[in-house]
CSV table of C-alpha atoms and ligand atoms in Angstrom, one decimal:
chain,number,residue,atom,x,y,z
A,1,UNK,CA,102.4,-264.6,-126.1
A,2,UNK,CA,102.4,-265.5,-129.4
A,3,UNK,CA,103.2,-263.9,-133.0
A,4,UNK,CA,99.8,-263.4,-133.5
A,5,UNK,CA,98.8,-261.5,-129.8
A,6,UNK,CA,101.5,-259.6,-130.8
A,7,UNK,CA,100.7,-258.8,-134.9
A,8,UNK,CA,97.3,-257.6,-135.5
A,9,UNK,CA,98.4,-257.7,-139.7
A,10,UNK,CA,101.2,-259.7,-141.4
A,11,UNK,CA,101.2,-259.7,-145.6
A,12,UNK,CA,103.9,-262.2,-146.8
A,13,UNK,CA,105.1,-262.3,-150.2
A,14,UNK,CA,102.2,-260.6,-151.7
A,15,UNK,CA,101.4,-260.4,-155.1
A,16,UNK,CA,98.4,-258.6,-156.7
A,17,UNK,CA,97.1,-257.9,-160.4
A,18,UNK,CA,94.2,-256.0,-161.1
A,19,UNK,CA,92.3,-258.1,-163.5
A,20,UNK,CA,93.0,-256.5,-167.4
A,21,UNK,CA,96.3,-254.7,-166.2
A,22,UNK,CA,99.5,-256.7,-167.4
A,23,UNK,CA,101.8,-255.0,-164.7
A,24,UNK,CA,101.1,-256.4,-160.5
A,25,UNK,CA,100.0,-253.7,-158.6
A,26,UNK,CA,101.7,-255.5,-155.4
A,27,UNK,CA,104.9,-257.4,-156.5
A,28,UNK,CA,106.2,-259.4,-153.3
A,29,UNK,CA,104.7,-256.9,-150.3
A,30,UNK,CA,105.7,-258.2,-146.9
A,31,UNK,CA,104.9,-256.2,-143.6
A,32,UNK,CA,103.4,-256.9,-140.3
A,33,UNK,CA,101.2,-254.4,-138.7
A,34,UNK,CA,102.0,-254.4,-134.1
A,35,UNK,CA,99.1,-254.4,-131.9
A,36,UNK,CA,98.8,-250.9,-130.5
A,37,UNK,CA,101.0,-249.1,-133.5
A,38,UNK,CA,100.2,-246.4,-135.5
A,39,UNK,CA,101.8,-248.1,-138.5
A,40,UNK,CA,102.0,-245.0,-141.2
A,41,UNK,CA,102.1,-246.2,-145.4
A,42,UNK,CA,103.8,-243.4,-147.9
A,43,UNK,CA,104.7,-244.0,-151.4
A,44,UNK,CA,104.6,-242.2,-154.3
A,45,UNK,CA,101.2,-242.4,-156.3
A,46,UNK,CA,100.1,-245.7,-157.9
A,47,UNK,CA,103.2,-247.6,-155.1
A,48,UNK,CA,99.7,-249.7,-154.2
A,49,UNK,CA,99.0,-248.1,-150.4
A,50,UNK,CA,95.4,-247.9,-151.3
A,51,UNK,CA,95.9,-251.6,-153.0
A,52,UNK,CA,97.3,-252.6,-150.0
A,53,UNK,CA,94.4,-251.3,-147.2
A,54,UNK,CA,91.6,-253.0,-149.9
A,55,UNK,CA,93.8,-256.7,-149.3
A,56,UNK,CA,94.2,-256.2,-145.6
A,57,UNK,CA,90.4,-255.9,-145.5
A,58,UNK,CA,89.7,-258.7,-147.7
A,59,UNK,CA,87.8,-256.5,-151.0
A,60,UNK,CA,90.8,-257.9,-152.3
A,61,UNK,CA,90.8,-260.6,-153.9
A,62,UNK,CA,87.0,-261.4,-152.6
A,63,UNK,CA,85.6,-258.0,-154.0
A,64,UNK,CA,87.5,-257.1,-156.7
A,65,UNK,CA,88.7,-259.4,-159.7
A,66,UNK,CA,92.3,-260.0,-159.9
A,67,UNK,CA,95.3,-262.7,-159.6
A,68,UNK,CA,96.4,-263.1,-156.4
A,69,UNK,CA,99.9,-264.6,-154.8
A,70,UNK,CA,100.8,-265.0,-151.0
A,71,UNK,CA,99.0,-264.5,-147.9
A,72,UNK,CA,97.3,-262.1,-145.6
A,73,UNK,CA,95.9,-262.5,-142.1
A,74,UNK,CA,94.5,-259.6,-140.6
A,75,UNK,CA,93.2,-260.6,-136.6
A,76,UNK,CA,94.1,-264.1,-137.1
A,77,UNK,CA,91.6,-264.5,-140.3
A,78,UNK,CA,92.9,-265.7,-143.7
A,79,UNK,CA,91.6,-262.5,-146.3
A,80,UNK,CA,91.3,-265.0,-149.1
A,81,UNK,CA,88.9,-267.2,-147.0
A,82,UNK,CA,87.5,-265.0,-144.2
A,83,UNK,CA,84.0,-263.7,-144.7
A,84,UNK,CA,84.4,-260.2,-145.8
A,85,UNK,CA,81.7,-259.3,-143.4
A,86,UNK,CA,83.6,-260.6,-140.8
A,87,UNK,CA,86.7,-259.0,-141.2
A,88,UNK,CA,84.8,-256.0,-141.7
A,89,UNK,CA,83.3,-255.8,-138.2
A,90,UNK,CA,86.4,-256.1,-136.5
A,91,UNK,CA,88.5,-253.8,-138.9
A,92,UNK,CA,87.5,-250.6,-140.6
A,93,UNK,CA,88.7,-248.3,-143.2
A,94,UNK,CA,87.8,-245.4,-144.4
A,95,UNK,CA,88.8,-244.0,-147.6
A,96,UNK,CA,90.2,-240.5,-148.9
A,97,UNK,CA,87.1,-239.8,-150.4
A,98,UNK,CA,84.0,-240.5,-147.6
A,99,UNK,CA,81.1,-239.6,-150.1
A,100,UNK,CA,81.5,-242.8,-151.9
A,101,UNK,CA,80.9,-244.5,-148.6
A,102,UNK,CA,77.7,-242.7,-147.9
A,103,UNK,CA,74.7,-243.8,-148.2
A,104,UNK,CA,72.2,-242.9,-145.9
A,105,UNK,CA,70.2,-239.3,-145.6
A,106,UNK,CA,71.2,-238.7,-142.3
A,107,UNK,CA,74.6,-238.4,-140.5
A,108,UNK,CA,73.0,-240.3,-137.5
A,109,UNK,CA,71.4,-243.5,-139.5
A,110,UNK,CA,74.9,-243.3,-141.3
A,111,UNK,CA,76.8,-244.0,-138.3
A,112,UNK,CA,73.9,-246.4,-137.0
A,113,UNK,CA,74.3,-248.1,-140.1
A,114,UNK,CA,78.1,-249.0,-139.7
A,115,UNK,CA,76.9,-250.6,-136.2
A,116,UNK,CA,73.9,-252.8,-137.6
A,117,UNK,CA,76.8,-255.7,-138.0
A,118,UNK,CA,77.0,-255.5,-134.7
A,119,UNK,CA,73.6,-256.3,-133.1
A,120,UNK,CA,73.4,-253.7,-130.4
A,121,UNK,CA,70.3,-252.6,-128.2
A,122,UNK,CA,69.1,-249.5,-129.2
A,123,UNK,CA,70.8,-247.6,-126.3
A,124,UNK,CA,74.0,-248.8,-126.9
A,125,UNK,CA,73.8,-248.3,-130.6
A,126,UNK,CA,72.4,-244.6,-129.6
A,127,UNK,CA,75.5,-243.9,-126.8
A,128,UNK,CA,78.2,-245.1,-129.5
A,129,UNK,CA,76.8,-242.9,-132.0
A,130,UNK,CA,77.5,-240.0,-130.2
A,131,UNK,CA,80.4,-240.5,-128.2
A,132,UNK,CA,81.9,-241.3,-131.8
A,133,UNK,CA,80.3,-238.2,-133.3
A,134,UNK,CA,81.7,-236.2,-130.1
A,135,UNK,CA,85.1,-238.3,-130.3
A,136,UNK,CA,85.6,-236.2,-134.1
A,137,UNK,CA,84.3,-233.1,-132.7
A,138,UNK,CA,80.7,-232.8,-133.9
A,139,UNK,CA,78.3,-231.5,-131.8
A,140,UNK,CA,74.7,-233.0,-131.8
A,141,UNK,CA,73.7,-230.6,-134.1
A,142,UNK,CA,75.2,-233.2,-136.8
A,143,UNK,CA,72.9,-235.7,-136.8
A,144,UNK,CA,70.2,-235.0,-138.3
A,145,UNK,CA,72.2,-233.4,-141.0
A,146,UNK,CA,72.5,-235.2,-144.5
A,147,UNK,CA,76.5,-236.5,-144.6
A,148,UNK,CA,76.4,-235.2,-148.1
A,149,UNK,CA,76.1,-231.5,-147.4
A,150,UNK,CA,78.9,-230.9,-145.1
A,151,UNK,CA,82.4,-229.8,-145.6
A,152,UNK,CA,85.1,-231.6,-146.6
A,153,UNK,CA,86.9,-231.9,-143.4
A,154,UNK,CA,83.0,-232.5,-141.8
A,155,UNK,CA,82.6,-235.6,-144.1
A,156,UNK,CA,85.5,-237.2,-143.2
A,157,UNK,CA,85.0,-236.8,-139.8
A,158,UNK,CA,81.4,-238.2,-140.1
A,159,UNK,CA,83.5,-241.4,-142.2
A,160,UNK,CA,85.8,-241.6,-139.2
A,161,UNK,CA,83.5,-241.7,-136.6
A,162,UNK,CA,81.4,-244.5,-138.4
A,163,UNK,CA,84.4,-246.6,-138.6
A,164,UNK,CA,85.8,-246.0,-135.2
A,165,UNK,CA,81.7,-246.7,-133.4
A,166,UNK,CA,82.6,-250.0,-134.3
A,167,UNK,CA,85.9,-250.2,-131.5
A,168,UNK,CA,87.4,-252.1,-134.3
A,169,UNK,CA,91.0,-253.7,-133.6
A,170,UNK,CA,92.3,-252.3,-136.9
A,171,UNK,CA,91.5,-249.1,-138.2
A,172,UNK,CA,92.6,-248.6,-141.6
A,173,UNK,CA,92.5,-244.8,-143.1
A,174,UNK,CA,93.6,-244.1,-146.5
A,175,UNK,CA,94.8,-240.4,-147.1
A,176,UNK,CA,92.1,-239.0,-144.4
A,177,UNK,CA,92.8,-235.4,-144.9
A,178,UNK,CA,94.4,-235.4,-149.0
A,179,UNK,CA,91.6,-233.2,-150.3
A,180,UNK,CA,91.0,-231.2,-147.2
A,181,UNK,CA,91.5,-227.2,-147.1
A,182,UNK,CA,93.9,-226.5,-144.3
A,183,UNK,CA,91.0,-226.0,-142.4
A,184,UNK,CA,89.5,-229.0,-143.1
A,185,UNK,CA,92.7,-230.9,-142.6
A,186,UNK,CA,93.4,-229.3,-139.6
A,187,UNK,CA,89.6,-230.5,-138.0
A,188,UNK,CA,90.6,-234.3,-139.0
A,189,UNK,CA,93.7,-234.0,-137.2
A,190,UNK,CA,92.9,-232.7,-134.5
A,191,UNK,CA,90.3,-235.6,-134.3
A,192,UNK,CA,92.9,-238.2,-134.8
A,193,UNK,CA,94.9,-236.7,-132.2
A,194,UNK,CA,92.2,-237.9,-130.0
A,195,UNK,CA,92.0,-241.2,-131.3
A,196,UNK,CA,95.5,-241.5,-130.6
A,197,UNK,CA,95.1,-240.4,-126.9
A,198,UNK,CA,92.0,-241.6,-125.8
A,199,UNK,CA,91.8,-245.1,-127.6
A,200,UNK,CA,94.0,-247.7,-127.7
A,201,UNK,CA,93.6,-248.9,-131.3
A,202,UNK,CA,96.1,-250.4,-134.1
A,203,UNK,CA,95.6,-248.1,-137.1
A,204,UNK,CA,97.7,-248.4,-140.2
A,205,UNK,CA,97.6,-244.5,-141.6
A,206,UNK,CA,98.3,-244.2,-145.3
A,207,UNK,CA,99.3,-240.3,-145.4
A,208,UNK,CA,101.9,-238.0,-148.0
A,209,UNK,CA,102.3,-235.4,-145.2
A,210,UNK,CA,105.2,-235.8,-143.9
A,211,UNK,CA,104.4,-233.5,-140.6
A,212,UNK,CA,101.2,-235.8,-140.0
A,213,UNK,CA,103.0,-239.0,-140.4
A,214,UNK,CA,105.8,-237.7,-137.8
A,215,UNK,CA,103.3,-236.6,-135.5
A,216,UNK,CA,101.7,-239.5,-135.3
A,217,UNK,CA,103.6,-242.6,-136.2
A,218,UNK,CA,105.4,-245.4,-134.2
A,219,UNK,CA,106.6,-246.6,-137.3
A,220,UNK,CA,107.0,-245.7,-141.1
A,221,UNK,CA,106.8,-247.9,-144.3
A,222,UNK,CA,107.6,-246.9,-147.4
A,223,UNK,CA,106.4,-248.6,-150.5
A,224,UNK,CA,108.0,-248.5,-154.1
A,225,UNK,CA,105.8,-250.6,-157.2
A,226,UNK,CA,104.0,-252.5,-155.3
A,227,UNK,CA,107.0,-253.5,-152.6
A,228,UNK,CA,108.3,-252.5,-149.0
A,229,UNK,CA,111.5,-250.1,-150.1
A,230,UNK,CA,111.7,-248.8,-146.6
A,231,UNK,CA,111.2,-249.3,-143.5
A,232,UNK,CA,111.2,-248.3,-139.5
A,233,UNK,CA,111.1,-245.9,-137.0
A,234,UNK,CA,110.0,-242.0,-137.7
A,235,UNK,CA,113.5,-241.0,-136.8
A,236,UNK,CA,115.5,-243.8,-138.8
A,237,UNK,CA,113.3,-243.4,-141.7
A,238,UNK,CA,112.9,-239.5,-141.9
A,239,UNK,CA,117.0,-239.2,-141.7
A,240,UNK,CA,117.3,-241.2,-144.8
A,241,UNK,CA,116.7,-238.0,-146.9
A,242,UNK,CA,118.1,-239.0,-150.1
A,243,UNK,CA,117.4,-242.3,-150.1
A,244,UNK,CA,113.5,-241.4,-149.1
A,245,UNK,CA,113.2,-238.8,-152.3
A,246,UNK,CA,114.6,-241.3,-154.5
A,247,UNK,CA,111.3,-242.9,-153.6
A,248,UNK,CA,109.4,-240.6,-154.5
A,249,UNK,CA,108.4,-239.5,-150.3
A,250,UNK,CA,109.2,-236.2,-149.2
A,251,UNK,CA,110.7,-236.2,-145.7
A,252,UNK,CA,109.3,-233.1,-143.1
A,253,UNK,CA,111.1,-230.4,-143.8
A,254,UNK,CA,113.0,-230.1,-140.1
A,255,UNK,CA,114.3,-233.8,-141.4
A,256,UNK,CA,115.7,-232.1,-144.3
A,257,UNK,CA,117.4,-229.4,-142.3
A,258,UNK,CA,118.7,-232.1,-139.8
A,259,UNK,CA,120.3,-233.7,-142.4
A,260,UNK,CA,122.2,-230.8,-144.2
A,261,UNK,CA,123.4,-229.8,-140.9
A,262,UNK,CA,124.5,-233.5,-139.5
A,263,UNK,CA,122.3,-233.0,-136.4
A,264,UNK,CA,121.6,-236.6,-136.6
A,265,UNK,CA,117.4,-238.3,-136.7
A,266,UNK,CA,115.3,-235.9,-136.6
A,267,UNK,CA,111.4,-235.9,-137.1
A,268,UNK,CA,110.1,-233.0,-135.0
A,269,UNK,CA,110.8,-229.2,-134.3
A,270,UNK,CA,111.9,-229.6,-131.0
A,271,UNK,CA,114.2,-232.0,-131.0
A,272,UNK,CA,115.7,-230.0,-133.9
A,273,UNK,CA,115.5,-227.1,-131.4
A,274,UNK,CA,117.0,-229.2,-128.5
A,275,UNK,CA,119.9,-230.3,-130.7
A,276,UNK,CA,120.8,-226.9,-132.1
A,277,UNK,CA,120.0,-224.6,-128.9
A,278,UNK,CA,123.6,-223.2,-127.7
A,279,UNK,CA,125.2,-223.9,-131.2
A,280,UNK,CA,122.9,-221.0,-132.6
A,281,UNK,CA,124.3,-217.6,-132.3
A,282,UNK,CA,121.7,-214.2,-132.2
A,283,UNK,CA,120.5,-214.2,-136.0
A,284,UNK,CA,121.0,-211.3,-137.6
A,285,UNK,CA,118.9,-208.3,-137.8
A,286,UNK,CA,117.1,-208.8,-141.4
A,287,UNK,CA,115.8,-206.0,-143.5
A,288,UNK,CA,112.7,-206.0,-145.2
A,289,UNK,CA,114.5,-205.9,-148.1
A,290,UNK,CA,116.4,-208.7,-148.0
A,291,UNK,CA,113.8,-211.1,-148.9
A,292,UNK,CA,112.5,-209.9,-152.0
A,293,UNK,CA,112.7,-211.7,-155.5
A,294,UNK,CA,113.3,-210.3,-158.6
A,295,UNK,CA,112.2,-206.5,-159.0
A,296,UNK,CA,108.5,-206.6,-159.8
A,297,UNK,CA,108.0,-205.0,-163.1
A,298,UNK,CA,105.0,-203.2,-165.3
A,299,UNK,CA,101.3,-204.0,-164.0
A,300,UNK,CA,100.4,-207.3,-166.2
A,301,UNK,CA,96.7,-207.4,-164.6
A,302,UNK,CA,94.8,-205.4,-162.2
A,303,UNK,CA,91.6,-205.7,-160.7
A,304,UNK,CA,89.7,-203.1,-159.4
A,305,UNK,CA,86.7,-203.7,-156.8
A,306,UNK,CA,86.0,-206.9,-158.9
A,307,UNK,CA,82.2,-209.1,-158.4
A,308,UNK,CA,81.1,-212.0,-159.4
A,309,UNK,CA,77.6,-213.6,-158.6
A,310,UNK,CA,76.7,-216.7,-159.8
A,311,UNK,CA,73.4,-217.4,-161.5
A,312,UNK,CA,72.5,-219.4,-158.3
A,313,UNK,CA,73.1,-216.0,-156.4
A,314,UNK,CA,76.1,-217.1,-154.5
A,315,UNK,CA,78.6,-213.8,-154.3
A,316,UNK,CA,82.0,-215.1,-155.4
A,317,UNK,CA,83.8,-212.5,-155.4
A,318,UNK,CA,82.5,-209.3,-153.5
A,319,UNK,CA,85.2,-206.2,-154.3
A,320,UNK,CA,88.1,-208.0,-154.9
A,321,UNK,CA,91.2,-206.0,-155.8
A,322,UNK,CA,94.9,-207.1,-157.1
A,323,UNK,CA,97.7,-206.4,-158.8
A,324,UNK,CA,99.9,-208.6,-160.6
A,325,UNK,CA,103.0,-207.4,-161.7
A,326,UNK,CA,105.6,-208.6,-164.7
A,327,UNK,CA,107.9,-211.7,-163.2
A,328,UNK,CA,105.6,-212.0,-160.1
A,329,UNK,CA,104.5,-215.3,-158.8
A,330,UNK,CA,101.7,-215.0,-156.4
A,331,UNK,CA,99.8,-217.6,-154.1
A,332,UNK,CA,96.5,-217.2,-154.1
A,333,UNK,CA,95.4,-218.8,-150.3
A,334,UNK,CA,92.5,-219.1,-149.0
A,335,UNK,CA,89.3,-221.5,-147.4
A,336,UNK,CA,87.7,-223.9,-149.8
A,337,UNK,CA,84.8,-221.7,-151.3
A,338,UNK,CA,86.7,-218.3,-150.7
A,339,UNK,CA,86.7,-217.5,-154.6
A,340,UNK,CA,90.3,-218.4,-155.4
A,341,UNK,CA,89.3,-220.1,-158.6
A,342,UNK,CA,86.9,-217.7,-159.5
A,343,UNK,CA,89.2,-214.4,-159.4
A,344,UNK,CA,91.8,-216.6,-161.7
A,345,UNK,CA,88.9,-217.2,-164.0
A,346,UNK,CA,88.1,-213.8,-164.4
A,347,UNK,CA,91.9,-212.6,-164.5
A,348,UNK,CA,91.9,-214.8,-167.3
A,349,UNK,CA,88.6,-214.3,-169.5
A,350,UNK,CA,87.0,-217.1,-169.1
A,351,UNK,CA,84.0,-215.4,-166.6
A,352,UNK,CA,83.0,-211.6,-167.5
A,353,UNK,CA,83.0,-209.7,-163.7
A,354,UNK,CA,79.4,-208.7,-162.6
A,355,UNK,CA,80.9,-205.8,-161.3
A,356,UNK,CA,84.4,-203.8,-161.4
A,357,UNK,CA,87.2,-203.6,-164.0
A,358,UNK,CA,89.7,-205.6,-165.2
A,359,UNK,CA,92.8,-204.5,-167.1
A,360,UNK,CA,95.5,-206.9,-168.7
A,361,UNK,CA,98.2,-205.1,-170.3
A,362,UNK,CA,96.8,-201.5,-169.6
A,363,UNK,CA,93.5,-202.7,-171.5
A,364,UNK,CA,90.4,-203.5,-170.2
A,365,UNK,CA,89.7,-206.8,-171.0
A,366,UNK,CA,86.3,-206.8,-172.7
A,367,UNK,CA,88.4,-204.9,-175.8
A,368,UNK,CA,90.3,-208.3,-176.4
A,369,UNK,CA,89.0,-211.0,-178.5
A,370,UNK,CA,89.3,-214.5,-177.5
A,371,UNK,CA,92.2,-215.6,-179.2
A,372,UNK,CA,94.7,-212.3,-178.4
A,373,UNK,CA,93.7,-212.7,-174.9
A,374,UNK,CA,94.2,-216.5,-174.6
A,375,UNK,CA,97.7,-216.0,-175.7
A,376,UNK,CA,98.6,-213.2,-173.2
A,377,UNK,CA,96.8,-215.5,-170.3
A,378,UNK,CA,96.9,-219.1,-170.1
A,379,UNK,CA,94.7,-220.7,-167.5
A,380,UNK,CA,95.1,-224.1,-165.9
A,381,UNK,CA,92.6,-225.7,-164.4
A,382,UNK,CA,92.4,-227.3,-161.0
A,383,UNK,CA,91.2,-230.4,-162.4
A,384,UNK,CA,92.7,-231.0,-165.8
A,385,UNK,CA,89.5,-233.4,-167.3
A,386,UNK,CA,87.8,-230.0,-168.0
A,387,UNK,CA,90.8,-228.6,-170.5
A,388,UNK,CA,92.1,-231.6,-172.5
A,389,UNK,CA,90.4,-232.2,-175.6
A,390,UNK,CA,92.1,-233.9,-177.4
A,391,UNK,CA,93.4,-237.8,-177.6
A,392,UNK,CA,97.2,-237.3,-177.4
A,393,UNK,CA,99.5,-235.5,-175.2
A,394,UNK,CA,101.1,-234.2,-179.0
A,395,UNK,CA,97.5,-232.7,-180.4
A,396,UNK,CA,97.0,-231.2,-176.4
A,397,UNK,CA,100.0,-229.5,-176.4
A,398,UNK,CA,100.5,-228.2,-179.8
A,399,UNK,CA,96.3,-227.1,-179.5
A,400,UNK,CA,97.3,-224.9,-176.3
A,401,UNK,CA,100.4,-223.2,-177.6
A,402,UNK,CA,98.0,-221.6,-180.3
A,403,UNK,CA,95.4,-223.2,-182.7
A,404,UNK,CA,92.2,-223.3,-182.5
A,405,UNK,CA,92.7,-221.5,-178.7
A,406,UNK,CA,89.2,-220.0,-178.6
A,407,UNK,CA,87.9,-223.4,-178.6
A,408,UNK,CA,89.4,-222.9,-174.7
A,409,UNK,CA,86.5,-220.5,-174.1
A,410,UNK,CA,84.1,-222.6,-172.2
B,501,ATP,N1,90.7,-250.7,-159.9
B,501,ATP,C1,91.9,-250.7,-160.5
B,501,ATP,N2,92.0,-251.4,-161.7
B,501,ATP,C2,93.2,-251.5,-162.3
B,501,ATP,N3,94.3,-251.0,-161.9
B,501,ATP,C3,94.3,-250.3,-160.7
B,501,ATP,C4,93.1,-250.2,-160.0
B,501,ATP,N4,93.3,-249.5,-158.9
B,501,ATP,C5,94.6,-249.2,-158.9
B,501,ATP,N5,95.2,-249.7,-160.0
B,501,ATP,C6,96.7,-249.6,-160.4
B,501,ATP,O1,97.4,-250.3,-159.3
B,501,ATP,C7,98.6,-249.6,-159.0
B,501,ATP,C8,98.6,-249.2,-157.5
B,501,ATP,O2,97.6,-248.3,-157.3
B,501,ATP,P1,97.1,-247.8,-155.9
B,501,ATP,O3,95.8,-247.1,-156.0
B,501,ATP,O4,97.2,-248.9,-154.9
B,501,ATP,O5,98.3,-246.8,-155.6
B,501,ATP,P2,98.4,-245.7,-154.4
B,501,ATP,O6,99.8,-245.9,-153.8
B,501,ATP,O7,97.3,-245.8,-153.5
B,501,ATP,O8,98.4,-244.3,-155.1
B,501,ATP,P3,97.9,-242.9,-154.7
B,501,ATP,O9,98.9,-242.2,-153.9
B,501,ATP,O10,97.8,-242.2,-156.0
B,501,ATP,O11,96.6,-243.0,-154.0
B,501,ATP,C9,98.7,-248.4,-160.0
B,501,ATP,O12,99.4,-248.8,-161.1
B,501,ATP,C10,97.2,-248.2,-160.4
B,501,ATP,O13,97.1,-247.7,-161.7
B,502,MG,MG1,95.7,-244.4,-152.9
């Protein structure tokens, strides 16, 4: 057998420059991807994972303008040559956000349409549709549903099963379940724990959960600006603790724990368990007590019996009560869509409560104006495009620590 029955990927010496950048995205990336691996890609944000997935597919450099260095052969084709098209039916990807794949009105035909390269008779074309739809856990009931009004976690399972109709050799998945709700994260897992068992496929798995990349990978790289800084088995690379946060990669948290305690690699809870049963005396009893913070002080806000509608009619918040006291940090948790935004926004001002009370600092908190309240309760927001203003991070900060605050007021 030769090296290439046995790589499915190699990337030699790659260099990559996104055309009008000065700095290389990739700066001398070598790797090889094995037949039958689950390959997984960390790295801190802008290392060039996704970079990397777009030049083992061939967008890049055929796609997207650049300056390119080195080679890549992906199934024994040249990117820089190959026909994209070709590469394409024989290796997938599917990125961390699907809707920008989508393109068709049903989840059916957008499957269908990830097959046409393929020339199958109708039947087959049908039976791949849904043993691939049934492979990610949705029931028939998907079908005829548009891929653009489903969940999160329902999208990315309707991108997953288009690129794994296909049977390609390589499946590529940048960040499948980043922007997921547990929930939602939970549903794509669970899908690629089938893929895992029941197929037999190379997939390179570019993922910043630790636990996910433990569970399922046979090997781990880790990337630094633009290069390989690490690199090896779950066990070998998860022990390197230190070395692994330098880059920027958080190891699972069991790793960590291994590590502090010398118990040797470590990936998973039960070998951790394994390792440490009959060293572990009975723990002792705790009291409730014990694992308090600081003494919570006066009531800051409270909310009492709170609504919000919409003015599309969709009930927000339907009675929600909460008190936050002085030096409290509390998580608000909860299902994408279960009003977690909404009830800070109204904490904080910026919505008026269709219903209920809301007191900050004893007052209710239609007697403050704008400015006085905006002082007592900063908000940030989820995604921070809809509160910076202003054109440098000097005017941005100085404008939110007082000036001109009720300009906040949106
Ligand atoms: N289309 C583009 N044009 C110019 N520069 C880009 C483009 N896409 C990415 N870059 C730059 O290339 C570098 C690598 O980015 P890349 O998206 O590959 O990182 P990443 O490891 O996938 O990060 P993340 O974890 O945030 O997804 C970064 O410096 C980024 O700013
Ligand atoms: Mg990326």
């Amino acid at each position: 057998m030769g090296v290439a029955d046995l790589n499915v990927a190699v990337v030699e010496d790659l260099w990559w420059r996104y055309e009008g950048r000065e700095d290389y995205a990739l700066r001398g990336l070598s790797l090889e991807v094995r037949r039958g691996e689950v390959l997984a890609v960390m790295g801190h944000s802008g290392a060039g994972k996704t970079t990397l997935a777009l030049a083992m597919t061939g967008i890049i450099p055929q796609r997207v303008p650049g300056e390119i260095r080195g080679h890549v052969e992906v199934l024994g084709l040249s990117t820089l040559r190959a026909d994209v098209a070709e590469i394409a039916r024989r290796a997938s990807i599917v990125f961390e956000d699907p809707e920008v794949q989508f393109v068709m009105s049903t989840v059916e035909d957008e499957i269908a349409l990830a097959l046409e390269p393929l020339r199958l008779s109708r039947d087959e074309m049908r039976r791949r549709v849904l043993w691939s739809l049934e492979l990610v856990g949705l029931d028939r009931g998907f079908l005829n549903r548009s891929p653009l009004q489903l969940s999160g976690g329902e999208k990315q399972r309707v991108a997953i099963a288009a690129a794994v109709a296909r049977e390609p050799e390589l499946l590529i998945l940048d960040e499948p379940t980043s922007d997921l709700d547990p929930v939602g994260k939970e549903e794509v897992v669970a899908a690629l724990r089938r893929l895992r068992r029941e197929l037999d496929m190379t997939v390179v798995l570019i993922e910043h959960e630790p636990e996910y990349v433990a569970e399922f990978a046979d090997r781990v790289v880790v990337l630094r600006e633009g290069r390989v800084a690490m690199e090896g088995g779950p066990g070998e690379v998860f022990s390197r603790v230190d070395e692994l946060r330098s880059h920027g990669v958080s190891p699972p948290e069991v790793s960590e724990l291994a590590a502090r305690l010398g118990l040797g690699p470590v990936y998973r809870l039960e070998q951790a368990v394994e390792r440490l049963r009959g060293s572990v005396r009975a723990p002792r009893a705790f009291s409730p007590g014990d694992g308090g913070g600081a003494a919570a002080g006066e009531t800051i806000v409270e909310c009492r019996e709170v609504r919000y509608d919409y003015p599309d009619g969709v009930q927000a918040l339907r009675g929600a009560s909460l008190e936050v006291r002085g030096g409290e940090l509390i998580a608000l948790v909860g299902p994408n869509g279960s009003g977690k935004t909404t009830l800070a926004k109204v904490m904080a001002g910026l919505l008026r409560p269709s219903a209920g009370e809301v007191r900050v600092m004893g007052r209710r908190i239609e007697e403050y104006d704008r400015l006085t309240l905006s002082s007592t309760v900063a908000y940030v927001y989820q995604n921070p495009d809809h509160q910076i203003f202003n054109k440098t991070v000097y005017e941005e900060v100085a404008f939110g620590s007082g000036s001109g605050a009720s300009r906040r007021a949106r």
